Every structure is written in structure tokens, then in C-alpha cells.
Short mmCIF file of C-alpha atoms and ligand atoms in Angstrom, two decimals:
data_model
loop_
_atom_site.label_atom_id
_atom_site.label_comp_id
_atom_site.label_asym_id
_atom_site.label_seq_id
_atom_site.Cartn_x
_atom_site.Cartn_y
_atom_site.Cartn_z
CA UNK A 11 0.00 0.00 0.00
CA UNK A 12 1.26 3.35 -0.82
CA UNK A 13 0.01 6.58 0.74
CA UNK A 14 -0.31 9.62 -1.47
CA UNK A 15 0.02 12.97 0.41
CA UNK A 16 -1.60 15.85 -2.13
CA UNK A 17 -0.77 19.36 -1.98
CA UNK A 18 -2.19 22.32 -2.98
CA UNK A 19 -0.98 25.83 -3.44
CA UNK A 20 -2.84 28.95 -2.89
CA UNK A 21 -1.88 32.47 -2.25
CA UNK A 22 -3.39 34.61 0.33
CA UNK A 23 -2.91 38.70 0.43
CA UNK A 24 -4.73 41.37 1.89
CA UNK A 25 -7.63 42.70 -0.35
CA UNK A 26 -5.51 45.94 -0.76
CA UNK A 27 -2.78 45.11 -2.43
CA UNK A 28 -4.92 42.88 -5.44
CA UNK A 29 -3.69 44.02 -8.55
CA UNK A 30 -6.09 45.76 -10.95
CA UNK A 31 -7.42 43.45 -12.98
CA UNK A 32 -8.36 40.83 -10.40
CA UNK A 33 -10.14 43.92 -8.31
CA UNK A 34 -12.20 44.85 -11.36
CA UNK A 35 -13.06 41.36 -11.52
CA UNK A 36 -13.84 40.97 -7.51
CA UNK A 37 -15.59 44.31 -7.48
CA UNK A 38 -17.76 42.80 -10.74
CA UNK A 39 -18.82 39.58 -8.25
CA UNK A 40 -19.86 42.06 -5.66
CA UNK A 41 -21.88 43.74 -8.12
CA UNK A 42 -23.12 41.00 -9.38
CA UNK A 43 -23.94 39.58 -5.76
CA UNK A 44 -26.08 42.20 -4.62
CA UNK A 45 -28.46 41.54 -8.09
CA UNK A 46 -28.69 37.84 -6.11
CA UNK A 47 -32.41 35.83 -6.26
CA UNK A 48 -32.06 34.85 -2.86
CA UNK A 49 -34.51 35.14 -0.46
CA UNK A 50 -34.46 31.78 1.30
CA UNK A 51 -30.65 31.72 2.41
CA UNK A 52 -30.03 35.50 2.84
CA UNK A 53 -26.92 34.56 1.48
CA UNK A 54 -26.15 36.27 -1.82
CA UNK A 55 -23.31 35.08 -3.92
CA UNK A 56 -21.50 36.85 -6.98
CA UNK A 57 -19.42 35.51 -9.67
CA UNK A 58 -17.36 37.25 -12.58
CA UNK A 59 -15.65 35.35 -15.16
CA UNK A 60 -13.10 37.08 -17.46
CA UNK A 61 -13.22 35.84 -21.06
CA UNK A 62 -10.07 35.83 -23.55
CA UNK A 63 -10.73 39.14 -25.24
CA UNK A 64 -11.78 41.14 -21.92
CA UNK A 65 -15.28 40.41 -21.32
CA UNK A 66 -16.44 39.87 -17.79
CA UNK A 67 -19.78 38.06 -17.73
CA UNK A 68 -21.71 38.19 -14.04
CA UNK A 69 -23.84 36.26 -12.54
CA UNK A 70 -25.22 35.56 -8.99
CA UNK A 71 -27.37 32.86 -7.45
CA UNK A 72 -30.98 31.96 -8.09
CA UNK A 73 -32.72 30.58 -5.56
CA UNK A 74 -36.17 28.52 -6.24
CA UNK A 75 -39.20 27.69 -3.59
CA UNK A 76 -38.47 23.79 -5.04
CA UNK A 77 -34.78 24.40 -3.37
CA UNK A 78 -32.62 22.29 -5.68
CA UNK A 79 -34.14 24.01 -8.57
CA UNK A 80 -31.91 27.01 -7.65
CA UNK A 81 -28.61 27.53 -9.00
CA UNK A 82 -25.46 29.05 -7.69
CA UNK A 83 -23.60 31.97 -8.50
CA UNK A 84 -20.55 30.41 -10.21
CA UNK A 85 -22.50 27.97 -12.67
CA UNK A 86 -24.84 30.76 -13.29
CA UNK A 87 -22.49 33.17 -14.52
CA UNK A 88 -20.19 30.19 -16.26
CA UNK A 89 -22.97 28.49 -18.07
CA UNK A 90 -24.07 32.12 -19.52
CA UNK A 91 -20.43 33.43 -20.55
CA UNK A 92 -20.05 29.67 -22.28
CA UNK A 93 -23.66 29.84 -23.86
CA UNK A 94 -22.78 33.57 -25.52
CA UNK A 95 -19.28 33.17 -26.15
CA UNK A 96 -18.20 29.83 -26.54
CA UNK A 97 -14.87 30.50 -28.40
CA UNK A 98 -13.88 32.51 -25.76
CA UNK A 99 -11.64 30.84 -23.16
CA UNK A 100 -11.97 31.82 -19.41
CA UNK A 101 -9.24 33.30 -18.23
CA UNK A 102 -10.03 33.80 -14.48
CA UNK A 103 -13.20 33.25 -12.21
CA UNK A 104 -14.16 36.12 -8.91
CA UNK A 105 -16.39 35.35 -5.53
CA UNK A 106 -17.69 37.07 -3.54
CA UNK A 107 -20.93 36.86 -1.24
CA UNK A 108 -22.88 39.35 0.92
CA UNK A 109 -24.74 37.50 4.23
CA UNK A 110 -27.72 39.77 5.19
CA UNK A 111 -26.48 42.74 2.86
CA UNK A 112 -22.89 42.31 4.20
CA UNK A 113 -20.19 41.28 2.29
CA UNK A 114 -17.96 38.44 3.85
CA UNK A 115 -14.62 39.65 5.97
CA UNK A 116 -13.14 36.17 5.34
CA UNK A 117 -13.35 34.80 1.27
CA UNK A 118 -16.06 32.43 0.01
CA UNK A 119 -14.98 29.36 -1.58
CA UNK A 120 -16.62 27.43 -4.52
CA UNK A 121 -19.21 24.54 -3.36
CA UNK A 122 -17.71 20.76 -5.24
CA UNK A 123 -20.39 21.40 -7.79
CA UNK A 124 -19.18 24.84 -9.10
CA UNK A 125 -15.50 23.24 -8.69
CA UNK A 126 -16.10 20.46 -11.41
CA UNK A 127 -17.77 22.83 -13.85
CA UNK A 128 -15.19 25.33 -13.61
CA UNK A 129 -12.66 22.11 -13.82
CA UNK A 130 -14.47 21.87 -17.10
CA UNK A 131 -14.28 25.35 -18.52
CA UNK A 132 -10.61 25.13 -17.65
CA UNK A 133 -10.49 21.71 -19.92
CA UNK A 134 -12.18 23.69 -22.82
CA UNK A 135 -9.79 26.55 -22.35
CA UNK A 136 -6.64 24.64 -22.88
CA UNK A 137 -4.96 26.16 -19.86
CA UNK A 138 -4.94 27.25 -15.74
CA UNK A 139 -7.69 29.16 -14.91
CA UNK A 140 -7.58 31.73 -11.67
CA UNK A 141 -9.99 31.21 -8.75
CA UNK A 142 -10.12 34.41 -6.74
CA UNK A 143 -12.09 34.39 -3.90
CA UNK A 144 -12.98 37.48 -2.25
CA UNK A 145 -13.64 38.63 1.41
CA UNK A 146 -13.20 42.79 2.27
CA UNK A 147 -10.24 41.62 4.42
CA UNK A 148 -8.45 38.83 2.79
CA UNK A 149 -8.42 37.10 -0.74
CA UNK A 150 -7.31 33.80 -1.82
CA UNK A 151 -6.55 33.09 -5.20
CA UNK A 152 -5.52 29.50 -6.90
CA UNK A 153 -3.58 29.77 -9.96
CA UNK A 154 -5.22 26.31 -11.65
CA UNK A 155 -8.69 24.61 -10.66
CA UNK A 156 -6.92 21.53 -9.87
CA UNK A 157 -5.99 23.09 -6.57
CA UNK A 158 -9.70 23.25 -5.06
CA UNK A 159 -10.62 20.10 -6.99
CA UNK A 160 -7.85 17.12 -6.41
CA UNK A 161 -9.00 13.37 -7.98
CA UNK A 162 -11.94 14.87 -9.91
CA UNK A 163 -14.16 12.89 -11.77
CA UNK A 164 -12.71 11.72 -15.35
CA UNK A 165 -13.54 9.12 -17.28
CA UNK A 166 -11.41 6.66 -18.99
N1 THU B 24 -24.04 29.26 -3.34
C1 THU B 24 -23.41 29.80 -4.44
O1 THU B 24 -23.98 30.66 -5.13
N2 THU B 24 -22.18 29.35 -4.75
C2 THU B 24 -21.51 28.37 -4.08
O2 THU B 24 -20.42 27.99 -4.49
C3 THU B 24 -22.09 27.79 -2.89
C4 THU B 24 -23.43 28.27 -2.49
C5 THU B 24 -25.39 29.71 -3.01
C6 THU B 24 -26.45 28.65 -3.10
C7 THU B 24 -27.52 29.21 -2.20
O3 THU B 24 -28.34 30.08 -2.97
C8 THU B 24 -26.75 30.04 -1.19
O4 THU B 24 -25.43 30.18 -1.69
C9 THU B 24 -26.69 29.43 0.20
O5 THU B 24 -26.22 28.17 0.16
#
């Protein structure tokens, strides 16, 4: 028997010193976040996904009486930027959430979901897509999806 350790690598900085482009893209998920369909969680989610040419597509999560009917923020705003532009690679992927009107100190991570489907818009890509996730006080941003999604699903 052989035991595998996995690693992953993520950076962590201080919301202050993001540089420009990945604030424009944060600030787009708050934006997006406070246009949020969520009345039964109080828990509004944003996501912004950069596209190859500069486009940022938004989109935040939609909540349904029938609960799993909903969907969240990240496949919301992924499965429209793919369904408009779907020669455009995404580059990167911001998150960012507001609980009761507040957005989060700490940053809001992807649910496993979200994580495969952004696994596969980094397989139609061709290459590492960015995760930033936002809080007001600290970000954390993976360089490659990989990193929030070890052994994914694949099939052989
Ligand atoms: N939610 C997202 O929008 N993204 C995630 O990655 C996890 C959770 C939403 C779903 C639901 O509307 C609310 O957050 C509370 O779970």
C-alpha cells in the first residue's frame, strides 16, 4: 500500500494590495452579488468570469421555492459566458458573497459542484484558470482549478 500525500498551493494577500485586474473582476462579483435571487438563504453570492478578449460576464445565485431548482452563482455566470461566447476561453473566475447585505470579511470558496464545472471550462480553455475568492479583508486566489478540486471525476 502506498500513501499519497496531495498538496495544494494557494496564495493569500490582503484585499488591498490585489492588482487591478483581479479587483475589477472581484468588485464585478460584488456587483453581481447584490443583483442575487435569494430570499431563502439571505446569502447572496456573486461571480465574474473574465473571457479571452476582456469580457467579464456576471452572474449571482438563483434561488427557487423547489430548493434544488436554484442555481449558484458560479455555474450561473459560467454556463451564460459559455452559452454567448463559446470561443472565448476563461481566463479567471471572482467570488464574492454578501450574508444579510454584508459582504464576507473572510473569502467564500466554490461549493464541489461549481468546482467540477469550472474544472471543465478550464479543460475547454486549454490552460490554468484563476480562482479568486474574495472577502473585504483577505483574498485567496488558486492559480489552476486543480488546486480546489484534487481526484476529480474523469472518465477513462
Ligand atoms: N451558493 C453559491 O452561489 N455558490 C456556491 O459555491 C455555494 C453556495 C449559493 C447557493 C444558495 O443560494 C446560497 O449560496 C446558500 O447556500
Amino acid at each position: 500500500m502506498e500513501e499519497i500525500k496531495i498538496e495544494l498551493l494557494y496564495k493569500r494577500l490582503k484585499t488591498e494590495i490585489l492588482p487591478e485586474e483581479s479587483r475589477r473582476l472581484c468588485e464585478a462579483a460584488v456587483s453581481a452579488a447584490k443583483r442575487a435571487y435569494a430570499p431563502y438563504s439571505q446569502f447572496h453570492v456573486g461571480a465574474a468570469v473574465l473571457l479571452h478578449n476582456g469580457t467579464i460576464v456576471e452572474g449571482n445565485n438563483q434561488e427557487n421555492m423547489a430548493f434544488p431548482s436554484g442555481l449558484c452563482a458560479e455555474r450561473t455566470a459560467l454556463f451564460y459566458a459559455q452559452s454567448q461566447y463559446p470561443q472565448l476561453a476563461v481566463e479567471a473566475v471572482a467570488i464574492a458573497a454578501l450574508s444579510h447585505g454584508v459582504q464576507t470579511t473572510d473569502p467564500v470558496y466554490p461549493c464541489g459542484a461549481c468546482r467540477q464545472v469550472m474544472l471543465e471550462s478550464q479543460k475547454r480553455a486549454g490552460k490554468p484558470v484563476r480562482v479568486i475568492m474574495g472577502g473585504t479583508q483577505k483574498i485567496q486566489i488558486v492559480e489552476h482549478i486543480g488546486d480546489l478540486l484534487p481526484l476529480a471525476f474523469q472518465e477513462f
